[in-house]
PDB file of C-alpha atoms and ligand atoms in Angstrom:
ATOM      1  CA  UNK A 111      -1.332 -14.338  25.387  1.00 65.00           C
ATOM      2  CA  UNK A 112      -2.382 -16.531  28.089  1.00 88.00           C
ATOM      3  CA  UNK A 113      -3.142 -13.670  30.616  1.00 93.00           C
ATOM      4  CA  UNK A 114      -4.905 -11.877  27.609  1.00 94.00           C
ATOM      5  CA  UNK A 115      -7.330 -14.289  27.197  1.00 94.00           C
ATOM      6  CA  UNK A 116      -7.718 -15.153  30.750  1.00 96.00           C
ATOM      7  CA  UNK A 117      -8.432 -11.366  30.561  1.00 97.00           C
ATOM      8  CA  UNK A 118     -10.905 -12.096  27.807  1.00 96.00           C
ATOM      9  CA  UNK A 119     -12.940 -14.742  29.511  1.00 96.00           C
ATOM     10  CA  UNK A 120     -12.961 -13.117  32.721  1.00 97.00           C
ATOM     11  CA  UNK A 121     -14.423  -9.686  30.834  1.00 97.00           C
ATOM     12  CA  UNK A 122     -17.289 -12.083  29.794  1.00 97.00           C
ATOM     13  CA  UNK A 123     -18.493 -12.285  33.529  1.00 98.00           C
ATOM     14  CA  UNK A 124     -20.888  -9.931  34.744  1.00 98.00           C
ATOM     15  CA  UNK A 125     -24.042  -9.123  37.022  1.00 97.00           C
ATOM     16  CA  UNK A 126     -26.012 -11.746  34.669  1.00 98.00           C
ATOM     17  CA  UNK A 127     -23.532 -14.811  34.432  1.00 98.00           C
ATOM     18  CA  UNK A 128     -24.634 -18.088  36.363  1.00 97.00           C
ATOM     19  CA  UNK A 129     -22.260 -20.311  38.316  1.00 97.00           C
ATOM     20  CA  UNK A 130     -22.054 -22.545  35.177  1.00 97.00           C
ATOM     21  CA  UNK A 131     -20.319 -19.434  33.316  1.00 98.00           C
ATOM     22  CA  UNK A 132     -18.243 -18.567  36.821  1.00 98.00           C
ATOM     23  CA  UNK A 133     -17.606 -22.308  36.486  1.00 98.00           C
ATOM     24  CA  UNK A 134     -16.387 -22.376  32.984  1.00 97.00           C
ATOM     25  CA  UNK A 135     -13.971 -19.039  33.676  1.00 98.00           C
ATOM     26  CA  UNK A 136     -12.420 -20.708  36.000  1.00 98.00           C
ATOM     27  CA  UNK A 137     -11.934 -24.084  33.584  1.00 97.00           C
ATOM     28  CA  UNK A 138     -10.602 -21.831  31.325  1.00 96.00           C
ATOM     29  CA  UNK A 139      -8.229 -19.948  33.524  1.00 96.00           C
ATOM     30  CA  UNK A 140      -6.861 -23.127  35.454  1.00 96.00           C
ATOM     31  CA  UNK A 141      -6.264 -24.341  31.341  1.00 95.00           C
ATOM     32  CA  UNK A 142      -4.039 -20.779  30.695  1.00 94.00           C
ATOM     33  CA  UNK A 143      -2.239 -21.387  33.746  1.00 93.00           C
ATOM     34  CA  UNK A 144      -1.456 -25.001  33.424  1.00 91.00           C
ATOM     35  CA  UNK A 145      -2.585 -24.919  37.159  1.00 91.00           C
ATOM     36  CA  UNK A 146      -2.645 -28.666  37.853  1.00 90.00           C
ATOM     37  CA  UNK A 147      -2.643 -28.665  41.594  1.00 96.00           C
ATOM     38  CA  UNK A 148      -3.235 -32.223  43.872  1.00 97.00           C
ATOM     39  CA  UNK A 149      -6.837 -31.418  45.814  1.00 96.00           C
ATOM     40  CA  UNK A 150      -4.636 -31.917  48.961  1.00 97.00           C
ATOM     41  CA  UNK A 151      -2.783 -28.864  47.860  1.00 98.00           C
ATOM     42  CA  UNK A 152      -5.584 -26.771  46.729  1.00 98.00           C
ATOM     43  CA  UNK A 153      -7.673 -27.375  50.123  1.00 98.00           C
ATOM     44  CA  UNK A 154      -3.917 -26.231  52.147  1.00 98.00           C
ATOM     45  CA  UNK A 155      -4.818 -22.961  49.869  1.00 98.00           C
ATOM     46  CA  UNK A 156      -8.222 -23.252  50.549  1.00 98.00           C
ATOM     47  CA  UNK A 157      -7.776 -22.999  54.575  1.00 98.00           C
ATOM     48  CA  UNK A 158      -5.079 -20.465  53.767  1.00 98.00           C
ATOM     49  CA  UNK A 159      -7.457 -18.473  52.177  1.00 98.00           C
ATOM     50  CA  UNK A 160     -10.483 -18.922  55.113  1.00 98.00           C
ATOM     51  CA  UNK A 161      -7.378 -17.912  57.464  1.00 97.00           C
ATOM     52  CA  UNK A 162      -6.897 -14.914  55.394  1.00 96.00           C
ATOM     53  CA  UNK A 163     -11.258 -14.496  55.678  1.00 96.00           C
ATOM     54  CA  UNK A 164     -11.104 -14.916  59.228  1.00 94.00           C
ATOM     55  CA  UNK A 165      -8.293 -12.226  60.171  1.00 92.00           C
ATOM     56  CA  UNK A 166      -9.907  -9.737  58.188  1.00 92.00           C
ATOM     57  CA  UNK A 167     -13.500 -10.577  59.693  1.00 92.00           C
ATOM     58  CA  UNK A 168     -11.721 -10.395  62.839  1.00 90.00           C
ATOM     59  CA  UNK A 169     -10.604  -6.876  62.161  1.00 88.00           C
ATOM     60  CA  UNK A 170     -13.951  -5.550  61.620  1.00 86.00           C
ATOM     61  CA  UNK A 171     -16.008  -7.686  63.936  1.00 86.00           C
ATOM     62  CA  UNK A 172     -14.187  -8.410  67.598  1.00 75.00           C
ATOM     63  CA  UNK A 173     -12.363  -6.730  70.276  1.00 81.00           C
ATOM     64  CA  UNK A 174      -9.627  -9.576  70.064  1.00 82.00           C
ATOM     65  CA  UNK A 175      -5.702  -8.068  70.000  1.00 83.00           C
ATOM     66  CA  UNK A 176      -4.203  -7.172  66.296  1.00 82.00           C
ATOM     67  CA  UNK A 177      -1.003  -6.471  65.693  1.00 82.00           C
ATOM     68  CA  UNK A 178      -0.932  -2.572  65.812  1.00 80.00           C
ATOM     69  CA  UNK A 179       2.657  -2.508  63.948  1.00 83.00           C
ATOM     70  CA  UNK A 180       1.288  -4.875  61.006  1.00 80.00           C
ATOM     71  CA  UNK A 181       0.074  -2.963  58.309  1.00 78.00           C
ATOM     72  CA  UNK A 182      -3.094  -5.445  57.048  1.00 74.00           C
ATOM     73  CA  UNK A 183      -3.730  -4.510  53.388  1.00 80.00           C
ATOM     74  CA  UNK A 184      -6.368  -6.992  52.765  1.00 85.00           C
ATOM     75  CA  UNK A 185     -10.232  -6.718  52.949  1.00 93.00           C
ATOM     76  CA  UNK A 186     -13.229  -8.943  53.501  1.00 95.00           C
ATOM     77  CA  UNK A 187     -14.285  -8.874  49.828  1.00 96.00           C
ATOM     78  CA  UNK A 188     -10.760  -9.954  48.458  1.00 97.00           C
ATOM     79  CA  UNK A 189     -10.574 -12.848  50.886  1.00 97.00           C
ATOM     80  CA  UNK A 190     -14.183 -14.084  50.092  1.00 98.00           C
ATOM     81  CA  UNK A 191     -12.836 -13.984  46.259  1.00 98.00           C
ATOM     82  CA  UNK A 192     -10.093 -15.688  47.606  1.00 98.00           C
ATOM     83  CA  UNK A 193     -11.870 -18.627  49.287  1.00 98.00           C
ATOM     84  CA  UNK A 194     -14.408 -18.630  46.162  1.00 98.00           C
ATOM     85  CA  UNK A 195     -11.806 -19.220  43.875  1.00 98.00           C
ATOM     86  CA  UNK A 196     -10.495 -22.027  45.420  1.00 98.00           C
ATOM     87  CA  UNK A 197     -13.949 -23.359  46.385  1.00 98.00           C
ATOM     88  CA  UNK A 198     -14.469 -22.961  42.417  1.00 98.00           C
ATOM     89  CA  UNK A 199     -11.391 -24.834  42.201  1.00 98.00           C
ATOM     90  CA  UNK A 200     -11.532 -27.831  43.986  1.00 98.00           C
ATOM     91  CA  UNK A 201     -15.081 -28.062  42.113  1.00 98.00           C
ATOM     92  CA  UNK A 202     -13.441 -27.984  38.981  1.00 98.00           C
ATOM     93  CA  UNK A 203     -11.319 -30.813  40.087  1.00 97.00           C
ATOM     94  CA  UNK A 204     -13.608 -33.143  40.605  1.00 98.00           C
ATOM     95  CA  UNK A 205     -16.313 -32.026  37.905  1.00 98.00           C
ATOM     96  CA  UNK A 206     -19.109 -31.142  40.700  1.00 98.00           C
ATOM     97  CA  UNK A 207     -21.829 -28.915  39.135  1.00 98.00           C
ATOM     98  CA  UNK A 208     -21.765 -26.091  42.105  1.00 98.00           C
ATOM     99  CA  UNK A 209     -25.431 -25.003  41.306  1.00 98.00           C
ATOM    100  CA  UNK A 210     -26.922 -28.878  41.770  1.00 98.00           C
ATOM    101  CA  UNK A 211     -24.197 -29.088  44.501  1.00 98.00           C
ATOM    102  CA  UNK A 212     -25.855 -25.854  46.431  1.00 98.00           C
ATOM    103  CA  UNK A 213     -29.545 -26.931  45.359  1.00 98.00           C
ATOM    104  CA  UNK A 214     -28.741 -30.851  46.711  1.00 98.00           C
ATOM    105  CA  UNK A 215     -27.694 -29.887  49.892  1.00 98.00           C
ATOM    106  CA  UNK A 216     -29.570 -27.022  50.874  1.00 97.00           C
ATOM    107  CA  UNK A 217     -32.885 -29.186  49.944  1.00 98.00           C
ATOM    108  CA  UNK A 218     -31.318 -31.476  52.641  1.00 97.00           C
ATOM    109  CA  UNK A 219     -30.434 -28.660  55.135  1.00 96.00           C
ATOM    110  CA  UNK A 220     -34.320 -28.146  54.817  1.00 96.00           C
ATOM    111  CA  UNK A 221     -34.732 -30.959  56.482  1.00 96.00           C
ATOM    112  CA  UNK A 222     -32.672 -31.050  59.423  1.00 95.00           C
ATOM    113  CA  UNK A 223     -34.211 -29.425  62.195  1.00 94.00           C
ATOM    114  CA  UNK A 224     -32.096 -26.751  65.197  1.00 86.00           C
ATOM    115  CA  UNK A 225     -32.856 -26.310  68.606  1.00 89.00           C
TER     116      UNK A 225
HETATM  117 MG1   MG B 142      -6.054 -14.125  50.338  1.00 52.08          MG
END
């Protein structure tokens, strides 16, 4: 039942949904799974996750060493789900609106000025 209607919401989504119905999915399926982790815990998953980003951008992108023997299974677009998730997450923990979060801070980024 629970993965059914997790299955449910997440069939909702599609190219038209906003962050507030990404948002709400996610309410909903951290509610099916009882998923009730500390926000210490869910930024260890969090950097985990960016880890998981960064070895697969590193794959693509660099001439650093891999492991030739490791079989990698991953991909960029799984690990960016991965971090977005958890980014969607934490979010959910502390009720931040992600849209007015994003629109706040890029107006300030605006401001700042690079050399
Ligand atoms: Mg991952």
């Amino acid at each position: 039942m629970t993965k059914d209607k997790i299955r449910e919401e997440l069939n909702k989504l599609n190219e038209t949904s906003n962050m507030s119905d990404i948002q709400n999915y996610i309410k909903c399926m951290l509610k099916e799974n009882n998923y009730n982790n500390t926000p210490l815990e869910l930024l260890c998953y969090l950097t985990e996750e960016v880890g998981e980003l960064a070895k697969e951008i590193r794959k693509h992108e660099s001439n650093m060493e891999m492991d030739i023997n490791k079989k990698y299974s991953s991909n960029i677009k799984d690990e960016l789900a991965d971090v977005f998730i958890y980014v969607l997450t934490i979010a959910d923990k502390y009720n931040i609106d992600l849209l007015d979060a994003l629109k706040r801070k890029e107006t300030i980024n605006l401001e700042r000025t690079w050399e």
